[in-house]
XYZ file of C-alpha atoms in Angstrom:
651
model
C 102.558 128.947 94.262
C 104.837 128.797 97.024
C 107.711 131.412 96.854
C 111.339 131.179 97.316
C 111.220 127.308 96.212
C 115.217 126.142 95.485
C 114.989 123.046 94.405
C 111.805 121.624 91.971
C 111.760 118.106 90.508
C 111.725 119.144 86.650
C 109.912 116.811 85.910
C 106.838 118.185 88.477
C 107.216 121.265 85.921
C 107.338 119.777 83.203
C 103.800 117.742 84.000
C 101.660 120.306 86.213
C 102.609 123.776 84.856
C 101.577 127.131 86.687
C 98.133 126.175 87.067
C 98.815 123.684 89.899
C 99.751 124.142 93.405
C 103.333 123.635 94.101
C 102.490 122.037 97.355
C 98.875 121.054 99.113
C 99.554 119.701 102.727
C 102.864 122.335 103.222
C 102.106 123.467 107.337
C 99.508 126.241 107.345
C 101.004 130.216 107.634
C 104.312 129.219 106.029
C 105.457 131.244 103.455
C 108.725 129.963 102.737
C 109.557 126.356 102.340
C 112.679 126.705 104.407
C 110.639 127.232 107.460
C 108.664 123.792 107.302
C 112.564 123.083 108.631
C 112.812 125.061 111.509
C 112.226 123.466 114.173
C 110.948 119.711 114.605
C 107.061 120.270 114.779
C 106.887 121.629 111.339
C 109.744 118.570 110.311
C 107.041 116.429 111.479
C 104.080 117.483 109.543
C 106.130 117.787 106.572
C 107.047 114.197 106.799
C 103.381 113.406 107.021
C 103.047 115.665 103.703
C 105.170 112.360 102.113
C 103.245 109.512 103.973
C 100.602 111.629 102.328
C 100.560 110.674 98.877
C 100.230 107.283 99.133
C 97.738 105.789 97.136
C 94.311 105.392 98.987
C 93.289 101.733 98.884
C 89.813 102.177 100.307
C 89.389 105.488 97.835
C 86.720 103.003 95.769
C 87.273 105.513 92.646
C 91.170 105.897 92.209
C 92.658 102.761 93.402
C 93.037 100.568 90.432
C 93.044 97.339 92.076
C 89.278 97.585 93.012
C 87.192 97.678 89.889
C 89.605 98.240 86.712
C 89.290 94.225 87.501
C 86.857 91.734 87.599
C 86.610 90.858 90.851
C 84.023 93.437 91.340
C 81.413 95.250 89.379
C 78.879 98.032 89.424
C 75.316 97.919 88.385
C 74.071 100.105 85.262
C 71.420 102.208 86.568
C 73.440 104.608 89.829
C 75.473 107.373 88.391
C 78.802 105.705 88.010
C 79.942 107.983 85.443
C 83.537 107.838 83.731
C 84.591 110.844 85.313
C 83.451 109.869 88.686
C 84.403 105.959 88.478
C 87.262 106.179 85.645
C 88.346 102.221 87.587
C 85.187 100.914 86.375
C 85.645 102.508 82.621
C 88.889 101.100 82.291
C 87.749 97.610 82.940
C 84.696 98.738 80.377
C 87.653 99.115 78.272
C 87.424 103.048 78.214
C 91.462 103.471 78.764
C 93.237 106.342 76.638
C 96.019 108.437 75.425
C 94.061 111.914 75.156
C 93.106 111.501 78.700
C 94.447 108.808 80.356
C 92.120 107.427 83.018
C 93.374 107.365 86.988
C 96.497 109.088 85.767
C 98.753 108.551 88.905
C 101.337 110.173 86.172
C 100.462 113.992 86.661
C 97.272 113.484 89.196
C 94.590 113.589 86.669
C 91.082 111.973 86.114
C 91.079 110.072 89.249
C 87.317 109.747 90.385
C 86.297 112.560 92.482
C 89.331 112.868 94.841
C 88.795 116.781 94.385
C 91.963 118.519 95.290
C 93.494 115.178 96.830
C 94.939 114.853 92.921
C 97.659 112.357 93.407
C 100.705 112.404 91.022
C 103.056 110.235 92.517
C 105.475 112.076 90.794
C 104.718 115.262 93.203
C 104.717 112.708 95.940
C 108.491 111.576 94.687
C 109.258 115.777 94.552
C 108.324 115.950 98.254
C 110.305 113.090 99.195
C 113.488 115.183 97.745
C 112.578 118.111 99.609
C 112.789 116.672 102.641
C 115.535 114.349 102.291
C 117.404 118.045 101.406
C 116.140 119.606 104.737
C 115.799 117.373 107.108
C 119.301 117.302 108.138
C 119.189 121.277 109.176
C 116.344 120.511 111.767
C 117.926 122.265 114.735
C 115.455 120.411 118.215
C 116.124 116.905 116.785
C 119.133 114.397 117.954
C 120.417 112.605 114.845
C 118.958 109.282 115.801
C 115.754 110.786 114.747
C 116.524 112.702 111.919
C 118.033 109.644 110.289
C 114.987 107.351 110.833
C 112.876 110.200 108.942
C 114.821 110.570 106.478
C 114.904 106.381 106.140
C 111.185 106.302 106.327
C 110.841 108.762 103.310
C 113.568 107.122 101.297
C 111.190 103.931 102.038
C 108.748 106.280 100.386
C 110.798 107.512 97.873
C 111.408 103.808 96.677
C 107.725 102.674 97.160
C 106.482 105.599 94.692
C 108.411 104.524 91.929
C 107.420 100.701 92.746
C 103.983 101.649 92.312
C 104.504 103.656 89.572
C 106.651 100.786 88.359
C 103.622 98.334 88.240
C 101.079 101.163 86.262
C 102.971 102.120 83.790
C 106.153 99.841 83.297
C 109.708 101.221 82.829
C 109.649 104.732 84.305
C 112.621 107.368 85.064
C 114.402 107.402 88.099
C 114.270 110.667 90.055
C 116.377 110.328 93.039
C 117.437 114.421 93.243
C 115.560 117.356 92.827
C 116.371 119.139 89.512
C 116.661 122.978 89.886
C 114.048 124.985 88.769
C 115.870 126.994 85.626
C 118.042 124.622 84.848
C 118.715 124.666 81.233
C 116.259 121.949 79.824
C 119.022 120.909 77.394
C 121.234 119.361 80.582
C 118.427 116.903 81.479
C 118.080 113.684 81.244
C 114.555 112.548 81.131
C 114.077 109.140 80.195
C 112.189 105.730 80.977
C 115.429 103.976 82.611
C 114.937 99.657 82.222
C 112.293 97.743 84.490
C 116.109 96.036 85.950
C 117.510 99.295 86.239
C 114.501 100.747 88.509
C 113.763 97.545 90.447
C 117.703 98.096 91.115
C 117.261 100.981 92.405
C 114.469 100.676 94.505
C 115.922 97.559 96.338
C 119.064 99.331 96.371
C 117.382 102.401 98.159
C 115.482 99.939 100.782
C 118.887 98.238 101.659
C 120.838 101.430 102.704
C 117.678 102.562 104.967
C 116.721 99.818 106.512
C 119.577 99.680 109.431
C 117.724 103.651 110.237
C 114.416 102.489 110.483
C 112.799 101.054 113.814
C 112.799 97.364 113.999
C 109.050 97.757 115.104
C 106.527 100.009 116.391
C 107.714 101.503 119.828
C 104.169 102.738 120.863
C 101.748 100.981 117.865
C 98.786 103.702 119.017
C 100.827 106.591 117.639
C 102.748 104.970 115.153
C 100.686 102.710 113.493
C 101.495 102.896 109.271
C 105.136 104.293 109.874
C 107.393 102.484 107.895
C 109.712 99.893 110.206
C 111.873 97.426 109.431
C 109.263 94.452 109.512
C 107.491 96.935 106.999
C 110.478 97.640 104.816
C 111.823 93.837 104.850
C 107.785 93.061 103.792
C 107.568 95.192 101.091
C 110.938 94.155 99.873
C 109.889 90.609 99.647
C 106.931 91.709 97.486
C 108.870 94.031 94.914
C 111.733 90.678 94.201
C 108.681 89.007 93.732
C 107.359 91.483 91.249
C 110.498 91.142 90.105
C 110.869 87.867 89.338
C 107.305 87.393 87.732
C 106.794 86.788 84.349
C 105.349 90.322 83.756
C 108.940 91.806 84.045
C 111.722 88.363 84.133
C 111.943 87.390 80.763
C 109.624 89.052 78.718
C 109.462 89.219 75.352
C 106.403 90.670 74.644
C 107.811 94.137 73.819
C 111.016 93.857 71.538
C 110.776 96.969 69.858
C 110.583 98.923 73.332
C 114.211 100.253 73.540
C 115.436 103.715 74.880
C 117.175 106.327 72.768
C 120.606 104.178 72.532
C 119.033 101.361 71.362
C 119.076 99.927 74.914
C 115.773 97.182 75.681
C 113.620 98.854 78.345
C 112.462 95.515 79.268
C 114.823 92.271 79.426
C 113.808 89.242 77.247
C 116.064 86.895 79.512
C 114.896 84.741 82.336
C 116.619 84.504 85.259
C 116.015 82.170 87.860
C 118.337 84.156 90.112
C 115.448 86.579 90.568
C 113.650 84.354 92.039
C 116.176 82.627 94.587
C 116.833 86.718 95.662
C 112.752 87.052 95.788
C 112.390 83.314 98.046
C 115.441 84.410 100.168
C 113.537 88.361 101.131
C 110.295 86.572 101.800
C 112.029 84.242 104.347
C 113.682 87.199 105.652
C 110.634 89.162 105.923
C 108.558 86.328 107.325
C 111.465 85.765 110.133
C 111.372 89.585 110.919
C 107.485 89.468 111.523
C 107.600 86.915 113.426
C 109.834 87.374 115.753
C 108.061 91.237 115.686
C 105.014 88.663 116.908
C 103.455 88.881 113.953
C 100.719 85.727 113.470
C 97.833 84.585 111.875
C 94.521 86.382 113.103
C 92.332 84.221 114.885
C 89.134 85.420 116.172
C 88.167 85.383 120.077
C 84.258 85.323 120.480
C 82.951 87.478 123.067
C 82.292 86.073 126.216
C 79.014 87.477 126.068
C 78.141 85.071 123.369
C 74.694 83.085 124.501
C 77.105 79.732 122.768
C 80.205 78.747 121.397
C 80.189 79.704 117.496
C 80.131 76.756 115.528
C 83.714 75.937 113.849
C 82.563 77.491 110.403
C 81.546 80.580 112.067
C 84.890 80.899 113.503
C 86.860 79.893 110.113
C 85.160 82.376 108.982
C 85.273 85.135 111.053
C 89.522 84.273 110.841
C 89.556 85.524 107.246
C 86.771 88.653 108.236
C 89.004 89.803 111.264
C 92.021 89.409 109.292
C 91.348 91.865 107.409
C 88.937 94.455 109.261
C 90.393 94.072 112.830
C 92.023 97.326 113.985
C 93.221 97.207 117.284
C 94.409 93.598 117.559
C 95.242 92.633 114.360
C 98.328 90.462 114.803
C 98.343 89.864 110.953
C 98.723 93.348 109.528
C 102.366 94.021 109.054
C 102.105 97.548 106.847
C 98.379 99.565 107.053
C 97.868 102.662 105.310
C 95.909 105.412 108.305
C 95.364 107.646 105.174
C 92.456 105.023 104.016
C 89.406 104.030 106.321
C 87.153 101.286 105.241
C 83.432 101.960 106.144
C 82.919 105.448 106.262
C 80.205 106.724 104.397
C 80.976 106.081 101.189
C 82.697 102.321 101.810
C 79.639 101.377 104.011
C 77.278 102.070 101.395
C 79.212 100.203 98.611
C 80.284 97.197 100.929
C 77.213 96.383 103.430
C 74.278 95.157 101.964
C 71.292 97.004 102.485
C 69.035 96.299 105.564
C 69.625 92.544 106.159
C 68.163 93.642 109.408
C 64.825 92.522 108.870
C 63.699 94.651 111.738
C 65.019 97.745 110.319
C 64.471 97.020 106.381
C 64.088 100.884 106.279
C 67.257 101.918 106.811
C 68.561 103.455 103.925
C 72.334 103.503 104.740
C 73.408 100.704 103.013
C 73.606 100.138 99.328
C 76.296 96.769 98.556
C 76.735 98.664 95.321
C 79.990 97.170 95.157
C 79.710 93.737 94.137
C 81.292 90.519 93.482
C 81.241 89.022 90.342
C 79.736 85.361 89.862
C 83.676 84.921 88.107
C 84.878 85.522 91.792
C 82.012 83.564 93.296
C 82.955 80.300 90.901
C 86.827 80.752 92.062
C 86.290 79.574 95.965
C 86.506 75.787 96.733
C 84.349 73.054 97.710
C 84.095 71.896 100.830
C 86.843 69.479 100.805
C 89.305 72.030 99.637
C 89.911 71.531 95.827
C 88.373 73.741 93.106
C 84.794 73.230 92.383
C 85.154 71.842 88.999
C 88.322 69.027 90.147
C 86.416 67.838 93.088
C 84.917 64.588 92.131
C 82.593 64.482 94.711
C 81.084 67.861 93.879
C 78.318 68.015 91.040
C 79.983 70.621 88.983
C 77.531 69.794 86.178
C 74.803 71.310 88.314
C 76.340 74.155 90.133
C 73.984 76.167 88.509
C 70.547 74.446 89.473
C 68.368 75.099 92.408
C 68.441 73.276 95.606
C 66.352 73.864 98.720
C 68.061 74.307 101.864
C 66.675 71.444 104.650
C 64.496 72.531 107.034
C 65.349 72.573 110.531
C 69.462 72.034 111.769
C 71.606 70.853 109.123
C 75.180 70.693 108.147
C 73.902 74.046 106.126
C 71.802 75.809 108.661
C 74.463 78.048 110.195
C 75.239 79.216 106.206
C 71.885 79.033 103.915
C 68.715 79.544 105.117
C 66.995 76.611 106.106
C 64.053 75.931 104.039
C 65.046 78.428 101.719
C 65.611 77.626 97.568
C 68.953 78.659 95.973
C 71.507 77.787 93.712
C 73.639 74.230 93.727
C 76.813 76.490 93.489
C 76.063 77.906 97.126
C 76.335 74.421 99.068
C 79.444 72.705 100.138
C 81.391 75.383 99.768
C 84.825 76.345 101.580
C 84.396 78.535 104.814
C 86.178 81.001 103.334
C 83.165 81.790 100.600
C 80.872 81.800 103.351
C 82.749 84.719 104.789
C 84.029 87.073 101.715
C 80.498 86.581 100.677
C 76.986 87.542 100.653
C 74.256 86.029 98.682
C 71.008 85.259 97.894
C 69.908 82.504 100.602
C 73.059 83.264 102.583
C 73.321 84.433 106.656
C 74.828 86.954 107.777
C 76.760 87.012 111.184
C 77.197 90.744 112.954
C 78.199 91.186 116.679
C 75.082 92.229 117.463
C 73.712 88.439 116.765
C 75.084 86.905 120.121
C 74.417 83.650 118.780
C 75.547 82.331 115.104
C 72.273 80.288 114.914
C 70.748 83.451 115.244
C 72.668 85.603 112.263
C 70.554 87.388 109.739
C 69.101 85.521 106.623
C 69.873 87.712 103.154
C 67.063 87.575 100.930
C 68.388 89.311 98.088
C 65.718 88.702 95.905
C 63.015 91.548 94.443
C 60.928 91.967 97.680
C 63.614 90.346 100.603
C 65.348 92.038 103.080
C 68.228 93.312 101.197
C 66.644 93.185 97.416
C 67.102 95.617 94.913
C 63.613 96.988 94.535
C 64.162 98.541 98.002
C 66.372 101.484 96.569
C 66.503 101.959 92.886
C 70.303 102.538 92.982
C 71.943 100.879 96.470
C 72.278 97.503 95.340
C 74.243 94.763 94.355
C 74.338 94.340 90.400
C 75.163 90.740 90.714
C 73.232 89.261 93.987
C 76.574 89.137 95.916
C 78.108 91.813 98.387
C 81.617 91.177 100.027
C 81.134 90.258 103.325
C 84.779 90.010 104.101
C 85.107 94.080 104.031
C 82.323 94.703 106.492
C 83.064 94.727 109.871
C 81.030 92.557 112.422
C 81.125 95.361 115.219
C 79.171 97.507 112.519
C 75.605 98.269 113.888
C 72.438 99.347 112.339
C 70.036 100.993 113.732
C 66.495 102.806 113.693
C 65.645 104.981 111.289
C 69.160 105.558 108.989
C 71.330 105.441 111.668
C 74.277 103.106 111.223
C 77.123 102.846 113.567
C 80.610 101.879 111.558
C 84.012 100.466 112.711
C 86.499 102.120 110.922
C 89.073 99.957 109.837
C 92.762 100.828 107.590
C 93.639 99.810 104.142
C 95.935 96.726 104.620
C 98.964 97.100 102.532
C 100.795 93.942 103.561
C 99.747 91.052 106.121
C 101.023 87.921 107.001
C 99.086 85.325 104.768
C 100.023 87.375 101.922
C 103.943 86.809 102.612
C 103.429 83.361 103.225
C 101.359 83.012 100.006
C 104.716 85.073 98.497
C 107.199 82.754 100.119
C 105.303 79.517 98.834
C 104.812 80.798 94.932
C 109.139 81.593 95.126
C 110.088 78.215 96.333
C 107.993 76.685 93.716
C 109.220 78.738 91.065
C 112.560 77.826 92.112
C 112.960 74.039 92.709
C 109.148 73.022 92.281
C 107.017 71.586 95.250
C 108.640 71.461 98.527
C 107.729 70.274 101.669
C 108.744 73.804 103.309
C 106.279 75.411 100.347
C 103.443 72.759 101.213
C 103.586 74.255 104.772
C 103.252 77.702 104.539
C 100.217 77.117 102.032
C 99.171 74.982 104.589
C 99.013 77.299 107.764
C 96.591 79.722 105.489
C 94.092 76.914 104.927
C 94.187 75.512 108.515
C 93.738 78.934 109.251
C 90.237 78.415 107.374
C 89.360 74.976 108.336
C 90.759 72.870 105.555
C 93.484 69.951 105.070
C 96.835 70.361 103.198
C 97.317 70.837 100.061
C 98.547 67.236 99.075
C 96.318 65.165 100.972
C 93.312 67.561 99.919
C 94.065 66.904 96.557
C 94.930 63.029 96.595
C 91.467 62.435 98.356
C 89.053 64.448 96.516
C 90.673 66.049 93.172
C 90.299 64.480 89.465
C 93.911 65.159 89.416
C 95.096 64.428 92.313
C 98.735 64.768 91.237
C 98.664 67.723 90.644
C 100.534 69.378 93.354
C 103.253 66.895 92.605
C 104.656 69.369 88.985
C 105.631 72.926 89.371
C 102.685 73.870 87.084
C 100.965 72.085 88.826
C 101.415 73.756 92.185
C 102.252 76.744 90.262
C 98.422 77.060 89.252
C 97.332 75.656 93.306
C 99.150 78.564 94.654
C 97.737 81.056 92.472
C 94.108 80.122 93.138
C 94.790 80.009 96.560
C 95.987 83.891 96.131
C 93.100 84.918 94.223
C 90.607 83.278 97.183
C 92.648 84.524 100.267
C 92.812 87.642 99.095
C 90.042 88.504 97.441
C 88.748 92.084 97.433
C 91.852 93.078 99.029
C 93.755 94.888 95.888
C 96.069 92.102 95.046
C 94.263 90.272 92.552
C 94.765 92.798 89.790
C 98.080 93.220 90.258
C 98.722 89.579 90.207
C 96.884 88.831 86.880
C 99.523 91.407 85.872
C 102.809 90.064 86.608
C 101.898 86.637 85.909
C 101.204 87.668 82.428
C 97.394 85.657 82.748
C 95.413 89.171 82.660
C 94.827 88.214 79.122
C 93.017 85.065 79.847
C 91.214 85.527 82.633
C 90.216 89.196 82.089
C 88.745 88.035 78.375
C 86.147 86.626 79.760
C 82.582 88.042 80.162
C 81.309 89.561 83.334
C 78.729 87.401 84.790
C 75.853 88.245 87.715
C 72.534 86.998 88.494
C 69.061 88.513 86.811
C 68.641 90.261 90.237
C 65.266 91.895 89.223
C 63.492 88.561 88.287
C 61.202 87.125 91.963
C 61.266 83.490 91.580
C 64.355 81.415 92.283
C 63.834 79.646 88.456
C 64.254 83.193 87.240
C 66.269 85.309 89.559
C 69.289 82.224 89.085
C 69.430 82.978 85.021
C 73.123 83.880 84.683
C 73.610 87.088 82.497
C 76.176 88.512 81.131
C 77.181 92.040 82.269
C 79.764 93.010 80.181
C 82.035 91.489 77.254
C 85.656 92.646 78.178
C 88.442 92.249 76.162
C 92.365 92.684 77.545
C 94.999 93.428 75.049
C 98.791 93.141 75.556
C 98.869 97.049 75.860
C 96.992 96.793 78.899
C 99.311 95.392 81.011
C 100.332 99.209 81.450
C 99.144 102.557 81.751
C 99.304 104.474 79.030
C 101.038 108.701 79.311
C 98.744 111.521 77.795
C 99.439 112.569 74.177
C 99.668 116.042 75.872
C 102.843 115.149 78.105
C 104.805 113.294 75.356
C 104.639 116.029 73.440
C 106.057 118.051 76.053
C 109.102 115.755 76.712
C 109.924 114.150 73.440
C 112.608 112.230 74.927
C 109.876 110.443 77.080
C 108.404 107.107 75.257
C 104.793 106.010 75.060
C 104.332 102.941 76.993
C 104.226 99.669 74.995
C 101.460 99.591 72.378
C 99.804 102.459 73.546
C 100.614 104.630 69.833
């Protein structure tokens, strides 16, 4: 442990004890903390010591979002063990209080992050530190020191959001508790989900005049907090906020502090949703004029043609998300988290849909969509599958053969090729999150979108399961929308990635924010109409009123705030799929209890013929309780603290 340490967040003590490192990513050769403050090199790397405990989105094992879900599930035969994949075990239902599962509490069982342990709680200690020590720099002007110390009181305020989310009402640790203080002089309690939402507004107000209004030189910077950052994430805590999850909720009436006090309040208030509406405008103004947009894809000119619409609708929502170096959509990225190394290409790419190079064993699509997910996308004409009148619902799951030769279908199926009803006429945007059984597949290296690669996923295709007996897709889908087109494949088990960062924020997401506010507030709008609107031109469909009034059963329905309310979800949980937000949207809508009690469904990937290989199974039976909304604290740390309550239910 690092010596001559002054100031320790108690409550770091109180959960880690002497067998944990004080401090991981302190500068190398420093053997007192004081000199990570002399001079503004080792300021520097310190600061990056708080940007380093943010969560790791692409981290397929710790982040929460990806498989404690049901967007995505594994397959039963790999070694996805609970102590390895603790995600997947708490959507199995394998949750605890001996040993809480991805424990972002004190930094335990968090799937094979190895000494990259995060407690957000150290992250929240680090913060303090340098807030303390930052001033003292001596080679800094104080324009600088400021926006540091801004960016990690951003931090500061983002660690107890997410902490916020996991595990519900949580203490607030703004100062740095001296080591020996006498235990009886502190406070440590869960303060209210008002009082900490409060607070970590409150905190992003007073730093955001500090903060640069953009990236100055994006090459350097890119990830640092800014103002269009700060304003962004602001937008999506009020709308947290405001959400049913913590507005109103009277789920948890016996959850009180040690005065009696609620921990959660049981009145609505429609005011939290005017504040949330008024931040997302704000934020949405900031980005813009920042020239934040929409990504649209650019073909290369070296393209034999011009991509067919589809393609390019497609490749929108791709690029949106796995673009890197033009990306006018991101607005916050986390550098910490690279999709498609190693461990990400395996899990995203299907395996060897290169039929000249079905060899190549770097590829797994492990990771995989559930047929849950698959049914969520829309038809063609923009409605759900099951309210578009013109769409055979009733046989979505029989087989169809694709027509031979150029068809409205041959740039998406396989002409000639028999699959399932359920994977014609669909939206562009299932074409690209997904691939499938009887699908294509477009890459860069097919200069010509007539030309991408056909996915036959069955026992004995390109990309089936027998060709590994653990790389592979449980379900028959991969997502398509994580893998990058520049990625290339090559001879032997070479395989050339294009790293990509974990999107935090991007622009579709605040507009999808900005819509669900104004609805909640005053119902449908013509302003909320048109920011739901400028996502699905985006994808190559018609608004949301005249989409529904021409092909829905109810074509009303965008005319009620429940109505709309239940549009602008689905078009949340299609948009962005697979990008972490579903899971924490179930969540503070309070509909984790429907939609997560139902069963898992796949394909019988191991069956040859189409009749048999389209049987839907069931995976998994999952049940969601009301205690699951949160995270539940070891038995071992309540103990410890008995002033500290056990989240809701969890006794």
């Amino acid at each position: 442990m690092k010596t001559n340490i002054k100031a320790l967040l108690f409550l770091g003590v109180m959960l880690f004890g002497s067998c944990n490192k004080f401090m991981d990513i302190v500068p190398d050769n420093v053997a007192q903390l004081e000199q990570a403050f002399t001079m503004r090199t080792m300021a520097e790397r310190y600061l990056f010591t708080c940007y380093s405990w943010m969560p790791k989105g692409y981290h397929l094992s710790s982040n929460p979002a990806l498989l404690a879900g049901d967007e995505f599930w594994l397959n039963s035969v790999t070694n996805f063990s609970q102590g390895s994949w603790p995600n997947w075990y708490i959507a199995r239902g394998g949750q605890n209080t001996n040993s809480p599962l991805l424990n972002y509490w004190d930094g335990n069982s968090q799937g094979g992050n190895g000494d990259e342990q995060i407690s957000l709680w150290r992250g929240i200690r680090d913060c303090n530190i340098f807030l303390e020590n930052i001033q003292g720099v001596p080679d800094m002007d104080q324009t600088e020191k400021d926006r540091w110390a801004a960016e990690v009181q951003f931090l500061k305020a983002y660690y107890h959001y997410y902490l916020l989310r996991l595990y519900g009402p949580i203490p607030i640790v703004d100062i740095n508790i001296p080591t020996f203080e006498d235990p009886a002089n502190i406070i440590f309690e869960r303060a209210s989900t008002d009082q900490v939402f409060n607070y970590i507004i409150a905190k992003i107000d007073s730093v955001m005049p500090a903060l640069m209004p953009d990236l100055s030189l994006p090459a350097q910077e890119n990830g640092r907090v800014t103002q269009v950052v700060a304003k962004a994430m602001k937008a999506e805590i009020l709308v947290t906020a405001a959400s049913p999850l913590f507005n109103g909720n009277t789920d948890y009436p016996a959850y009180n502090n040690a005065a009696g006090q609620p921990l959660f309040n049981t009145t609505f208030s429609p005011e939290k949703w005017r504040v949330a509406a008024q931040a997302c405008k704000e934020a949405i103004d900031a980005a813009h004029a920042a020239g934040r947009s929409l990504q649209k894809w650019v073909p290369a000119p070296t393209m034999a043609k011009v991509p067919q619409q589809s393609t390019i609708n497609q490749m929108n929502l791709r690029q949106a998300v796995t673009e890197r170096q033009n990306n006018s959509e991101a607005i916050w990225i986390n550098n910490r988290s690279s999709a498609n190394t190693d461990q990400q290409a395996k899990a995203f790419m299907p395996r060897s849909i290169d039929p000249a190079r079905i060899t190549n064993q770097s590829m797994g699509g492990y990771l995989a969509p559930t047929l849950n997910m698959a049914l969520k996308f829309y038809s063609k004409n923009g409605v759900p599958i099951e309210e578009d009148f013109t769409y055979d619902y009733a046989k979505r799951f029989d087989l169809r053969m694709v027509p031979i030769g150029e068809s409205v279908y041959s740039y998406n199926l396989m002409p000639g090729y028999t699959t399932v009803g359920m994977h014609f006429d669909r939206e562009d945007r299932f074409y690209g999150a997904l691939s499938f059984d009887g699908g294509r597949y477009f890459m860069n290296n097919n200069n010509n979108d007539s030309l991408a690669y056909a996915t036959n996923a069955r026992p004995g295709g390109n990309i089936a399961a027998t060709n590994s007996p653990t790389q592979y897709s449980g379900t028959g889908y991969t997502p398509k929308k994580l893998v990058s087109y520049m990625n290339t494949i090559g001879e032997n088990n070479n395989f050339t990635t294009y790293l990509y960062p974990f999107t935090m924020m991007r622009l579709g997401n605040l507009y999808l924010l900005y819509a669900e506010a104004l609805n909640e507030i005053d119902g449908p709008t013509e302003e909320a109409f048109t920011y739901l609107d400028r996502i699905r031109e985006r994808s190559g469909l018609r608004g949301v009123v005249e989409s529904w009034a021409d092909f829905s059963i109810n074509p009303g329905k965008p005319n009620s705030q429940e109505g709309l309310r239940e549009i602008i979800h689905r078009e949340r949980t299609i948009e962005l799929a697979f990008e972490s937000q579903r899971f924490w949207d179930l969540r503070r809508w309070k509909t984790a209890q429907i939609e997560l009690n139902t069963p898992i469904y796949g394909w019988d990937i191991r069956q040859i013929t189409p009749q048999t290989y389209y049987r839907r199974v069931v995976m998994f039976n999952r049940t969601f309780t009301q205690r699951d909304y949160f995270w539940p604290i070891s038995i071992a740390e309540i103990r410890r603290n008995p002033r500290l309550l056990q989240s809701p239910l969890w006794l």
